[in-house]
Each structure stands twice: as C-alpha cells, then as structure tokens.
Short mmCIF file of C-alpha atoms in Angstrom, two decimals:
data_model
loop_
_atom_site.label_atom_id
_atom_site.label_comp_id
_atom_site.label_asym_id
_atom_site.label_seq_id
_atom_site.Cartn_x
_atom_site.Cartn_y
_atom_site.Cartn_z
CA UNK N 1 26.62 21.68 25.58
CA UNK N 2 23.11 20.75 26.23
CA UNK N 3 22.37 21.08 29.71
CA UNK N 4 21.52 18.01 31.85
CA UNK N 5 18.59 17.64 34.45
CA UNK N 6 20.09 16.60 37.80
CA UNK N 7 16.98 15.08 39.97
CA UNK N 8 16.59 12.69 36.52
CA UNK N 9 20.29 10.98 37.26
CA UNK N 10 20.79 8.36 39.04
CA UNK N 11 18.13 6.15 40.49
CA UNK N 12 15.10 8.86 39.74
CA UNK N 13 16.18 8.44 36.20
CA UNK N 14 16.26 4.52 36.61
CA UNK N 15 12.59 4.43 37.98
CA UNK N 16 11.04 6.69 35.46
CA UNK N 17 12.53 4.09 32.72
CA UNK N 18 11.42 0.89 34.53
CA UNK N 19 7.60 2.59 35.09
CA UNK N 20 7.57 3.82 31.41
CA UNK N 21 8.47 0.76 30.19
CA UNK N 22 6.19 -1.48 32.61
CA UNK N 23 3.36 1.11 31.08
CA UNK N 24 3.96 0.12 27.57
CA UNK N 25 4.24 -3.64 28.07
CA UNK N 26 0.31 -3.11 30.19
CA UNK N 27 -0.71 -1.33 27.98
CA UNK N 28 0.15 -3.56 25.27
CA UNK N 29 -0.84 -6.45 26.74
CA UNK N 30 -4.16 -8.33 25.87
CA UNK N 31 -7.12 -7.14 28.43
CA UNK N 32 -8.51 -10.38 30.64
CA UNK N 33 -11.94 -10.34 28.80
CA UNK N 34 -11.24 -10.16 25.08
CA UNK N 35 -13.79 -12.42 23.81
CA UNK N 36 -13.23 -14.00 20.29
CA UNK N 37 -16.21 -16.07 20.14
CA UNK N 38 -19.23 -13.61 17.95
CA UNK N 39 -21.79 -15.71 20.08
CA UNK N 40 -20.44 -13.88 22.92
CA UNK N 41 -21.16 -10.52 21.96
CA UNK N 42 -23.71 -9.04 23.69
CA UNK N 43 -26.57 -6.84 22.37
CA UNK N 44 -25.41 -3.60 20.90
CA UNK N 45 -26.14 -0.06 19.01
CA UNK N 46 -24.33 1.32 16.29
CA UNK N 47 -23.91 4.75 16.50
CA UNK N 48 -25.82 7.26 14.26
CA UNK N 49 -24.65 8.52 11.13
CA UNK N 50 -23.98 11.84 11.55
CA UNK N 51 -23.19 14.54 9.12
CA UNK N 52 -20.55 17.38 9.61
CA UNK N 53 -23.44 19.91 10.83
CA UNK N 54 -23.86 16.99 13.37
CA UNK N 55 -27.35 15.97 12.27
CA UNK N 56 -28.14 12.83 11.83
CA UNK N 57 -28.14 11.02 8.02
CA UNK N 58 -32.00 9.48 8.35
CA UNK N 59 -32.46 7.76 5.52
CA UNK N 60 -29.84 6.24 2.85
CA UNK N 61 -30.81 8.43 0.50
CA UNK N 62 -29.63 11.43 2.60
CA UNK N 63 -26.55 9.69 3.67
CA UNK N 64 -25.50 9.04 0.05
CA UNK N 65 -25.85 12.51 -1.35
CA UNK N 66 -24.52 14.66 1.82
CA UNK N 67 -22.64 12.57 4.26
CA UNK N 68 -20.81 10.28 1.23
CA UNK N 69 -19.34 14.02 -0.68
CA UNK N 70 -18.23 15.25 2.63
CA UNK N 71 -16.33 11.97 3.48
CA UNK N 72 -15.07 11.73 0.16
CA UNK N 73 -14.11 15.94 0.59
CA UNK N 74 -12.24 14.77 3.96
CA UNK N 75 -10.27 12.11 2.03
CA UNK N 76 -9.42 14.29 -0.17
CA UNK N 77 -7.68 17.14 1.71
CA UNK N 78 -6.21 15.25 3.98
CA UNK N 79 -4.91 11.89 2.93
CA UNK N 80 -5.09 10.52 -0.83
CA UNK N 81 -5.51 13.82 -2.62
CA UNK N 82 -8.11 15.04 -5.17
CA UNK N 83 -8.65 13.12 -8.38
CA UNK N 84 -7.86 14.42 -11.65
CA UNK N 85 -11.25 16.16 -13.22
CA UNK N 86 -10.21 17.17 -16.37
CA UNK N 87 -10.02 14.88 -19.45
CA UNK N 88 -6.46 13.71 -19.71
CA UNK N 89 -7.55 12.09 -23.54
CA UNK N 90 -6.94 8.53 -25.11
CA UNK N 91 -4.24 6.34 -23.13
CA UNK N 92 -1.62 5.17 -25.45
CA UNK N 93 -0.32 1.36 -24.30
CA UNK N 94 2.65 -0.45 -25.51
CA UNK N 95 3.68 -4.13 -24.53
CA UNK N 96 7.71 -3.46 -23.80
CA UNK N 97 8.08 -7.32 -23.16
CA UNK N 98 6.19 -10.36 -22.85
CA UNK N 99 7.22 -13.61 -21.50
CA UNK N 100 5.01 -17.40 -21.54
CA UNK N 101 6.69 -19.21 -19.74
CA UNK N 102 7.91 -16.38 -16.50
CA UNK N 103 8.59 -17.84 -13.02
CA UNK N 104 9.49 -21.41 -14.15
CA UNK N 105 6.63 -21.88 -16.46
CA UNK N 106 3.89 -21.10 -14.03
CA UNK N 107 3.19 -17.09 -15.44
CA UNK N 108 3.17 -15.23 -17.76
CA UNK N 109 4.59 -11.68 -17.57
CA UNK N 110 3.46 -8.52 -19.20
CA UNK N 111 5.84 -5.26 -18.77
CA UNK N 112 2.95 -2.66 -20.48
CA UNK N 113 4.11 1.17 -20.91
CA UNK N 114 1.12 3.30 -20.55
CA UNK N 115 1.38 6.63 -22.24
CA UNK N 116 -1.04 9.16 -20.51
CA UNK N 117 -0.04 12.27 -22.23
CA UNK N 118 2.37 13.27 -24.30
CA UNK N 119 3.08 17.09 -23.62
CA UNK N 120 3.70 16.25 -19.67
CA UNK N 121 5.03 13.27 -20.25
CA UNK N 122 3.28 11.13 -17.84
CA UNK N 123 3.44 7.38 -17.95
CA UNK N 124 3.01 4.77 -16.03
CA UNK N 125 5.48 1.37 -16.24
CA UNK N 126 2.96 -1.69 -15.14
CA UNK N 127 3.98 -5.35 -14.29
CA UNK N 128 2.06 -7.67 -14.59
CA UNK N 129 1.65 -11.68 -13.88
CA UNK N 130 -0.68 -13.90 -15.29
CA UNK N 131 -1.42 -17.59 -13.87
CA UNK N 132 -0.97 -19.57 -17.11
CA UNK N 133 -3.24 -22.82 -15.48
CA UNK N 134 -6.09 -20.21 -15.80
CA UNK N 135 -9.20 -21.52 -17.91
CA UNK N 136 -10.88 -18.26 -17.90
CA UNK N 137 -10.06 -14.33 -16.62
CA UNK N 138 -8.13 -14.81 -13.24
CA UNK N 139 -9.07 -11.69 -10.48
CA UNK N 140 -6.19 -9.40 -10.10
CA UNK N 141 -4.66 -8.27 -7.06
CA UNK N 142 -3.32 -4.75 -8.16
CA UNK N 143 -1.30 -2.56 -5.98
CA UNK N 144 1.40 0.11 -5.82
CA UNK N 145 4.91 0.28 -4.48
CA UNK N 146 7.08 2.53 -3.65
CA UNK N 147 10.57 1.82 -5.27
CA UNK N 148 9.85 0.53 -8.94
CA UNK N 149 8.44 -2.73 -10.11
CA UNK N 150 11.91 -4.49 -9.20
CA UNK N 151 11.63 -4.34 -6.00
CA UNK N 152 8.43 -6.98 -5.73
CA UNK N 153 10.33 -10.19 -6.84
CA UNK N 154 13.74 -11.33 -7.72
CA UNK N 155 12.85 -11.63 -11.94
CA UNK N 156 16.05 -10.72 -13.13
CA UNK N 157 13.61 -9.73 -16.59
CA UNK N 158 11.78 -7.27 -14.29
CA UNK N 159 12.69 -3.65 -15.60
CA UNK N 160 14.80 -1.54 -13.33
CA UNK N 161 12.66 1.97 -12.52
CA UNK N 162 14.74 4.65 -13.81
CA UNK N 163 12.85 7.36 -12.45
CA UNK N 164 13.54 9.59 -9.03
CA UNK N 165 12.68 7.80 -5.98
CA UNK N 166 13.26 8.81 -2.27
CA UNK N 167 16.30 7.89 -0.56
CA UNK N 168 16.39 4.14 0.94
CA UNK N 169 20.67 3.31 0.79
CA UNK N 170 20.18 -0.18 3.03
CA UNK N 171 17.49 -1.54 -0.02
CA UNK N 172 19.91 -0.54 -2.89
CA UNK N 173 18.73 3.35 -3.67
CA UNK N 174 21.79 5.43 -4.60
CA UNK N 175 21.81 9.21 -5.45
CA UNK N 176 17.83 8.84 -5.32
CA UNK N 177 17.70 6.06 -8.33
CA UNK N 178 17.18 2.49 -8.24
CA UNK N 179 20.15 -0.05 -8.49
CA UNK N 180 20.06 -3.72 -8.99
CA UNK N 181 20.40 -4.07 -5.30
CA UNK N 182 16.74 -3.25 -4.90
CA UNK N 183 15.44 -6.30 -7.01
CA UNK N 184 13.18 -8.80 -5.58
CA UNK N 185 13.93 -7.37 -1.85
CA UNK N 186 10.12 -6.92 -1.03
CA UNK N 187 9.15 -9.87 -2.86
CA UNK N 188 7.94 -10.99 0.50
CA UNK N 189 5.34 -8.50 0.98
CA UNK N 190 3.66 -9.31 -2.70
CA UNK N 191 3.85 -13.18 -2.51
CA UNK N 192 3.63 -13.66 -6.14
CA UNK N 193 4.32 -16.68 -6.78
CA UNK N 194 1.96 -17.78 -3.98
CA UNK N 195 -0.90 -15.94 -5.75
CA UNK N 196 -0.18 -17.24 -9.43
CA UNK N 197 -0.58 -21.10 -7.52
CA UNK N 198 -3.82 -19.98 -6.16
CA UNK N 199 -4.71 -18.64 -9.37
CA UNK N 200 -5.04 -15.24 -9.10
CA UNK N 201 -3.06 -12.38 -11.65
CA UNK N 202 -0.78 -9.59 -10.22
CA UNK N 203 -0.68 -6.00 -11.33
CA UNK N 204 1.77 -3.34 -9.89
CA UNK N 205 3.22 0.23 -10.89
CA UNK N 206 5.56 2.57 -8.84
CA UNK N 207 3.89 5.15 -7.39
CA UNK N 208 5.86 8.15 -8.24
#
C-alpha cells in the first residue's frame, strides 16, 4: 500500500492543482510585447562564437577548422551518432516495381532495393514518387520514418516492411512487425500528393 500524504487531501491538495495549473496556462500564454513586425526589432549583438576552451572563434577560418569538428564531435556522441568511416564498397540497386501512372495518373512510383553489403546483409527498401507533369529533374523532399514505407500513404502497391519495428498496437504493429493496418496512417504528415501537384518528388526509407 503506498502511503498517502495527509496535509495534501482535501482542499490543500485542491489549491496546489488549481496554482499548478494556472502556472502552466501563464506560462504558456503569449507575453504582452511579442512583436512580429522585423522593423520593430531593435538594435542588437550576436553573441561570440566561442569554442569549447571558451575562446573566442576570430576569424572564419578558425571557426571552420576548430569550432565546426567539435560541433560536429557533440552531434555525434550525443544525438545522431557517428558516421560510417570505412568503405562499405559498390551499392548494388534493384527496381522491385515501377508504376507510370501511381496516384491516379499524377506519379510515378519507384520501390528501389538498395543492396549495401552482402555479408551483413544491409539494405535499404526506398519509395519513391515522381511528379509525372515534370519537364525537367523535380527537387526531392527525402525523409525517414519510423514504421516502413506503408505507413506514409494509403497505396495499396506500397510494400509492407517486413523487418522488426518497435511496438505501436493502436497504428497496426503486432508482435513488433508491420500489418496492413499501418498503411497510409501517417500519410498526413508526408502530404504526398500535395507535393507531386506542386511539383516536387518524394523519397522515403524506414529507418531501422
């Protein structure tokens, strides 16, 4: 039985609620002098660039060959991870399907396999959308998600990811796998078809 704090029942416990919530909603709210207009904004100094000895980075030069590296090192270790060094050789690519005339006419979808070695077995599964109104090379928003290429639009052509994903039962994971529940349910997030209109091309992979 976990044991209960007796001057936080009753209408002590009441007030603490009320003031923390009153705190968040201030403390969300929108301060009385935001200013959106940039003509506004009065004179200012950025700050210096300072290394991690906590010198400053003088010239751009100096900030490009010590500050950059230790950013980069800080990225690194603590968020994205390092990049590969070594030489992983010659990517093998394979088009697994192809279709013209994808989202009623408007695209045309690539489903590429790319081998990037054969001994671990690492490949990659990439979708991709092409506007077919394009008259020359379209930019490409590329991106990656994080439960298989199915997830990013309804396409009932789209490939189901058959590989080990994390746990997610109210999208359609079961037993860490993905089902055809999971198809097209963040197809809001990507806007694809929205982007093919505007004429740009789509690229994703799962991330795993």
């Amino acid at each position: 039985m976990i044991p209960r704090i007796k001057s936080l029942e009753g209408n002590l416990g009441i007030r603490l609620f009320v003031g923390l919530f009153l705190f968040s909603v201030l403390n969300g709210a929108e301060p009385a002098d935001t200013n959106y207009l940039e003509e506004k904004v009065p004179k200012y100094r950025l700050p210096k660039l300072l290394k991690s000895d906590l010198k400053e980075a003088e010239t751009v030069r100096e900030w490009y060959e010590k500050r950059r590296p230790e950013l980069q090192t800080l990225l690194e270790t603590h968020i994205y991870g390092k990049t590969p060094t070594r030489d992983l050789g010659p990517f093998q690519t394979r088009i697994v399907d192809i279709d013209p005339h994808a989202l009623n006419g408007s695209a045309t979808r690539k489903q590429i396999s790319i081998t990037i070695d054969d001994k671990l077995q690492l490949s990659i599964d990439l979708l991709v959308y092409l506007p077919n109104q394009a008259e020359e090379q379209a930019p490409c928003f590329m991106g990656l998600n994080f439960y298989g290429n199915q997830t990013v639009h309804a396409d009932p052509k789209i490939r189901i990811n058959p590989r080990w994903m994390a746990g997610k039962s109210k999208i359609g994971i079961k037993n860490n796998r993905a089902t055809e529940a999971t198809r097209g349910v963040y197809h809001e997030r990507w806007q694809i078809e929205r982007l093919i209109k505007r004429g740009y091309a789509v690229a994703t992979a799962y991330c795993g």
